[in-house]
Amino acid sequence: MARIAFGSFGDSFSVGSIKAYLSEFIATLLFVFAGVGSAIAYSKLTTDAALDPAGLVAVAVAHAFALFVGVAIAANISGGHLNPAVTFGLAVGGNITILTGIFYWIAQCLGSIVACLLLHLVTNGKSVPTHGVASGMNAFEGVVMEIVITFGLVYTVYATAADPKKGNLGIIAPIAIGFVVGANILAAGPFSGGSMNPARSFGPAVVSGDFSQNWIYWLGPLIGGGLAGLVYGQIFIGPYSAAPSSDDFA
């Protein structure tokens, strides 16, 4: 069974936990500012605000770089989640308590909101783009797309950062996490928007006042993140036994 724990208020309000919430707030703010800012900047530099191939690549690269940095700067303090779906996936595997995870969600969403407010302010009131499924797609297809790509993200988090037998991967984990997000945006951006992150979608929705499709970017990523935590935690971590030595393959 999944090792889900509710936790206690004492642990969730310890000095270390409060530092973790602040770290998640700052790292998410920086990530969203760069990610959403790249979309605003591209629309300013082009006459057509629609996302063309060059714009898709630019936004994907900006998100990949920003997430790599965000995870790296927060990893030693909070674990570098920057994403409610990652936090939920790690809670399913018993890596964080539900109560502490809720405060992570609050910090992440606040960081995203502040980032979008700052973008709206410093760009002289330019509109903050929100996530939405592409024309010709329905909400169900958008949810499934977000489930799949978020599963890939959280599975990568487990494999490179949360697996106790991973060894010392050092800087490889943030790079891998950033890369999978960039790759998923390239694949899903023209269809579902490639969010994978409820906080990343929530901040723009709050600032723009458009919540019409925001539920898709909570439901899909949370299901995908939870499934990744369940699969990796139960199959690869739960019943873990040492891998055969190299001699066994001679």
GROMACS .gro file of C-alpha atoms in nm:
model
  250
    1MET     CA    1   0.000   0.000   0.000
    2ALA     CA    2   0.103   0.361  -0.053
    3ARG     CA    3   0.282   0.509   0.246
    4ILE     CA    4   0.066   0.821   0.275
    5ALA     CA    5   0.096   1.009   0.606
    6PHE     CA    6  -0.108   1.308   0.721
    7GLY     CA    7   0.160   1.459   0.943
    8SER     CA    8   0.138   1.694   1.240
    9PHE     CA    9   0.109   2.068   1.282
   10GLY     CA   10   0.425   2.064   1.493
   11ASP     CA   11   0.632   1.928   1.208
   12SER     CA   12   0.458   2.144   0.948
   13PHE     CA   13   0.534   2.464   1.143
   14SER     CA   14   0.891   2.384   1.242
   15VAL     CA   15   1.166   2.626   1.144
   16GLY     CA   16   1.285   2.389   0.875
   17SER     CA   17   0.935   2.357   0.728
   18ILE     CA   18   0.882   2.734   0.720
   19LYS     CA   19   1.214   2.775   0.540
   20ALA     CA   20   1.099   2.510   0.293
   21TYR     CA   21   0.775   2.700   0.222
   22LEU     CA   22   0.969   3.021   0.165
   23SER     CA   23   1.207   2.837  -0.065
   24GLU     CA   24   0.917   2.696  -0.267
   25PHE     CA   25   0.761   3.043  -0.291
   26ILE     CA   26   1.079   3.207  -0.418
   27ALA     CA   27   1.177   2.926  -0.657
   28THR     CA   28   0.825   2.902  -0.803
   29LEU     CA   29   0.810   3.279  -0.842
   30LEU     CA   30   1.137   3.281  -1.038
   31PHE     CA   31   1.030   2.986  -1.251
   32VAL     CA   32   0.690   3.130  -1.342
   33PHE     CA   33   0.831   3.477  -1.399
   34ALA     CA   34   1.074   3.339  -1.658
   35GLY     CA   35   0.830   3.091  -1.810
   36VAL     CA   36   0.528   3.319  -1.845
   37GLY     CA   37   0.757   3.610  -1.919
   38SER     CA   38   0.903   3.425  -2.218
   39ALA     CA   39   0.554   3.391  -2.367
   40ILE     CA   40   0.480   3.760  -2.310
   41ALA     CA   41   0.817   3.860  -2.455
   42TYR     CA   42   0.768   3.649  -2.765
   43SER     CA   43   0.425   3.796  -2.830
   44LYS     CA   44   0.574   4.147  -2.801
   45LEU     CA   45   0.850   4.068  -3.051
   46THR     CA   46   0.614   3.926  -3.313
   47THR     CA   47   0.319   4.073  -3.497
   48ASP     CA   48   0.129   3.746  -3.463
   49ALA     CA   49   0.069   3.654  -3.100
   50ALA     CA   50  -0.016   3.295  -3.195
   51LEU     CA   51   0.245   3.041  -3.097
   52ASP     CA   52   0.440   2.946  -3.411
   53PRO     CA   53   0.720   2.684  -3.417
   54ALA     CA   54   0.989   2.933  -3.317
   55GLY     CA   55   0.777   3.061  -3.031
   56LEU     CA   56   0.708   2.708  -2.911
   57VAL     CA   57   1.079   2.631  -2.898
   58ALA     CA   58   1.157   2.958  -2.723
   59VAL     CA   59   0.893   2.901  -2.455
   60ALA     CA   60   0.996   2.537  -2.407
   61VAL     CA   61   1.362   2.629  -2.366
   62ALA     CA   62   1.278   2.912  -2.123
   63HIS     CA   63   1.072   2.678  -1.907
   64ALA     CA   64   1.339   2.408  -1.916
   65PHE     CA   65   1.616   2.646  -1.814
   66ALA     CA   66   1.406   2.820  -1.549
   67LEU     CA   67   1.291   2.492  -1.394
   68PHE     CA   68   1.645   2.354  -1.393
   69VAL     CA   69   1.759   2.660  -1.198
   70GLY     CA   70   1.451   2.662  -0.973
   71VAL     CA   71   1.492   2.298  -0.873
   72ALA     CA   72   1.865   2.341  -0.820
   73ILE     CA   73   1.832   2.644  -0.590
   74ALA     CA   74   1.554   2.489  -0.379
   75ALA     CA   75   1.664   2.125  -0.371
   76ASN     CA   76   1.868   2.144  -0.051
   77ILE     CA   77   1.599   2.336   0.138
   78SER     CA   78   1.257   2.214   0.025
   79GLY     CA   79   1.337   1.940  -0.225
   80GLY     CA   80   1.272   2.173  -0.518
   81HIS     CA   81   0.913   2.075  -0.603
   82LEU     CA   82   0.787   2.406  -0.756
   83ASN     CA   83   0.472   2.219  -0.858
   84PRO     CA   84   0.165   2.092  -0.668
   85ALA     CA   85   0.155   1.783  -0.891
   86VAL     CA   86   0.513   1.694  -0.792
   87THR     CA   87   0.428   1.752  -0.426
   88PHE     CA   88   0.118   1.533  -0.457
   89GLY     CA   89   0.311   1.258  -0.636
   90LEU     CA   90   0.576   1.261  -0.364
   91ALA     CA   91   0.305   1.254  -0.094
   92VAL     CA   92   0.155   0.942  -0.254
   93GLY     CA   93   0.495   0.776  -0.223
   94GLY     CA   94   0.538   0.885   0.138
   95ASN     CA   95   0.813   1.139   0.073
   96ILE     CA   96   0.618   1.430   0.224
   97THR     CA   97   0.317   1.443   0.454
   98ILE     CA   98  -0.022   1.558   0.331
   99LEU     CA   99  -0.031   1.851   0.575
  100THR     CA  100   0.313   1.980   0.479
  101GLY     CA  101   0.222   1.924   0.114
  102ILE     CA  102  -0.081   2.153   0.150
  103PHE     CA  103   0.146   2.433   0.273
  104TYR     CA  104   0.379   2.362  -0.020
  105TRP     CA  105   0.079   2.407  -0.252
  106ILE     CA  106  -0.004   2.741  -0.090
  107ALA     CA  107   0.354   2.864  -0.123
  108GLN     CA  108   0.376   2.749  -0.485
  109CYS     CA  109   0.048   2.911  -0.586
  110LEU     CA  110   0.137   3.236  -0.409
  111GLY     CA  111   0.474   3.239  -0.584
  112SER     CA  112   0.302   3.196  -0.920
  113ILE     CA  113   0.047   3.471  -0.848
  114VAL     CA  114   0.314   3.718  -0.738
  115ALA     CA  115   0.525   3.637  -1.046
  116CYS     CA  116   0.231   3.709  -1.277
  117LEU     CA  117   0.142   4.028  -1.092
  118LEU     CA  118   0.501   4.145  -1.131
  119LEU     CA  119   0.496   4.060  -1.500
  120HIS     CA  120   0.173   4.254  -1.547
  121LEU     CA  121   0.329   4.550  -1.365
  122VAL     CA  122   0.670   4.561  -1.533
  123THR     CA  123   0.537   4.502  -1.886
  124ASN     CA  124   0.312   4.808  -1.867
  125GLY     CA  125  -0.006   4.610  -1.822
  126LYS     CA  126   0.038   4.348  -2.093
  127SER     CA  127  -0.206   4.060  -2.064
  128VAL     CA  128  -0.082   3.746  -1.893
  129PRO     CA  129  -0.148   3.441  -2.115
  130THR     CA  130  -0.345   3.156  -1.961
  131HIS     CA  131  -0.342   2.788  -2.044
  132GLY     CA  132  -0.623   2.645  -2.252
  133VAL     CA  133  -0.676   2.353  -2.487
  134ALA     CA  134  -0.627   2.419  -2.856
  135SER     CA  135  -0.910   2.471  -3.099
  136GLY     CA  136  -1.043   2.136  -3.214
  137MET     CA  137  -0.958   1.962  -2.885
  138ASN     CA  138  -1.203   1.894  -2.606
  139ALA     CA  139  -1.149   1.911  -2.231
  140PHE     CA  140  -1.118   1.533  -2.194
  141GLU     CA  141  -0.835   1.522  -2.447
  142GLY     CA  142  -0.665   1.808  -2.265
  143VAL     CA  143  -0.691   1.627  -1.932
  144VAL     CA  144  -0.548   1.306  -2.077
  145MET     CA  145  -0.260   1.496  -2.238
  146GLU     CA  146  -0.180   1.661  -1.906
  147ILE     CA  147  -0.200   1.326  -1.724
  148VAL     CA  148   0.053   1.168  -1.959
  149ILE     CA  149   0.309   1.449  -1.960
  150THR     CA  150   0.282   1.508  -1.584
  151PHE     CA  151   0.330   1.136  -1.526
  152GLY     CA  152   0.654   1.167  -1.724
  153LEU     CA  153   0.766   1.464  -1.517
  154VAL     CA  154   0.694   1.314  -1.175
  155TYR     CA  155   0.835   0.976  -1.280
  156THR     CA  156   1.156   1.160  -1.372
  157VAL     CA  157   1.156   1.335  -1.034
  158TYR     CA  158   1.132   0.998  -0.860
  159ALA     CA  159   1.399   0.834  -1.074
  160THR     CA  160   1.654   1.113  -1.039
  161ALA     CA  161   1.578   1.276  -0.704
  162ALA     CA  162   1.341   1.078  -0.479
  163ASP     CA  163   1.458   0.719  -0.524
  164PRO     CA  164   1.668   0.622  -0.217
  165LYS     CA  165   1.890   0.399  -0.431
  166LYS     CA  166   1.963   0.663  -0.694
  167GLY     CA  167   2.312   0.734  -0.562
  168ASN     CA  168   2.468   1.077  -0.584
  169LEU     CA  169   2.328   1.222  -0.906
  170GLY     CA  170   2.411   1.578  -0.802
  171ILE     CA  171   2.323   1.832  -1.069
  172ILE     CA  172   2.188   1.562  -1.303
  173ALA     CA  173   1.847   1.558  -1.132
  174PRO     CA  174   1.761   1.927  -1.193
  175ILE     CA  175   1.889   1.901  -1.551
  176ALA     CA  176   1.679   1.591  -1.620
  177ILE     CA  177   1.369   1.750  -1.466
  178GLY     CA  178   1.416   2.067  -1.669
  179PHE     CA  179   1.475   1.868  -1.988
  180VAL     CA  180   1.163   1.656  -1.953
  181VAL     CA  181   0.952   1.967  -1.899
  182GLY     CA  182   1.101   2.132  -2.208
  183ALA     CA  183   1.046   1.819  -2.414
  184ASN     CA  184   0.687   1.782  -2.294
  185ILE     CA  185   0.609   2.145  -2.380
  186LEU     CA  186   0.740   2.083  -2.732
  187ALA     CA  187   0.511   1.780  -2.758
  188ALA     CA  188   0.199   1.910  -2.583
  189GLY     CA  189   0.224   2.288  -2.614
  190PRO     CA  190   0.018   2.313  -2.935
  191PHE     CA  191  -0.252   2.086  -2.788
  192SER     CA  192  -0.306   2.128  -2.412
  193GLY     CA  193  -0.052   2.404  -2.352
  194GLY     CA  194   0.189   2.166  -2.177
  195SER     CA  195   0.138   2.289  -1.822
  196MET     CA  196   0.215   1.985  -1.600
  197ASN     CA  197   0.193   2.229  -1.310
  198PRO     CA  198  -0.128   2.354  -1.144
  199ALA     CA  199   0.055   2.649  -0.987
  200ARG     CA  200   0.203   2.752  -1.324
  201SER     CA  201  -0.151   2.769  -1.465
  202PHE     CA  202  -0.317   2.911  -1.153
  203GLY     CA  203  -0.113   3.233  -1.129
  204PRO     CA  204  -0.200   3.353  -1.481
  205ALA     CA  205  -0.565   3.256  -1.426
  206VAL     CA  206  -0.582   3.468  -1.109
  207VAL     CA  207  -0.417   3.773  -1.265
  208SER     CA  208  -0.616   3.752  -1.589
  209GLY     CA  209  -0.940   3.659  -1.415
  210ASP     CA  210  -0.993   3.371  -1.658
  211PHE     CA  211  -1.064   3.040  -1.480
  212SER     CA  212  -1.268   2.890  -1.763
  213GLN     CA  213  -1.034   2.596  -1.825
  214ASN     CA  214  -0.814   2.611  -1.516
  215TRP     CA  215  -0.969   2.294  -1.372
  216ILE     CA  216  -0.805   2.094  -1.652
  217TYR     CA  217  -0.463   2.198  -1.523
  218TRP     CA  218  -0.543   2.079  -1.174
  219LEU     CA  219  -0.720   1.754  -1.257
  220GLY     CA  220  -0.481   1.626  -1.525
  221PRO     CA  221  -0.150   1.702  -1.350
  222LEU     CA  222  -0.268   1.577  -1.010
  223ILE     CA  223  -0.385   1.246  -1.159
  224GLY     CA  224  -0.062   1.209  -1.357
  225GLY     CA  225   0.156   1.299  -1.060
  226GLY     CA  226  -0.033   1.066  -0.827
  227LEU     CA  227  -0.008   0.777  -1.072
  228ALA     CA  228   0.367   0.831  -1.110
  229GLY     CA  229   0.411   0.831  -0.733
  230LEU     CA  230   0.205   0.515  -0.699
  231VAL     CA  231   0.379   0.329  -0.983
  232TYR     CA  232   0.737   0.424  -0.898
  233GLY     CA  233   0.686   0.404  -0.523
  234GLN     CA  234   0.516   0.064  -0.526
  235ILE     CA  235   0.695  -0.111  -0.811
  236PHE     CA  236   1.049   0.024  -0.798
  237ILE     CA  237   1.098   0.150  -0.444
  238GLY     CA  238   0.858  -0.060  -0.231
  239PRO     CA  239   0.975  -0.412  -0.315
  240TYR     CA  240   1.333  -0.305  -0.397
  241SER     CA  241   1.608  -0.565  -0.373
  242ALA     CA  242   1.964  -0.521  -0.489
  243ALA     CA  243   2.021  -0.544  -0.861
  244PRO     CA  244   2.233  -0.836  -0.986
  245SER     CA  245   2.604  -0.769  -1.001
  246SER     CA  246   2.777  -0.732  -1.333
  247ASP     CA  247   2.912  -1.087  -1.301
  248ASP     CA  248   2.558  -1.221  -1.338
  249PHE     CA  249   2.549  -1.088  -1.691
  250ALA     CA  250   2.885  -1.230  -1.801
   0.00000   0.00000   0.00000
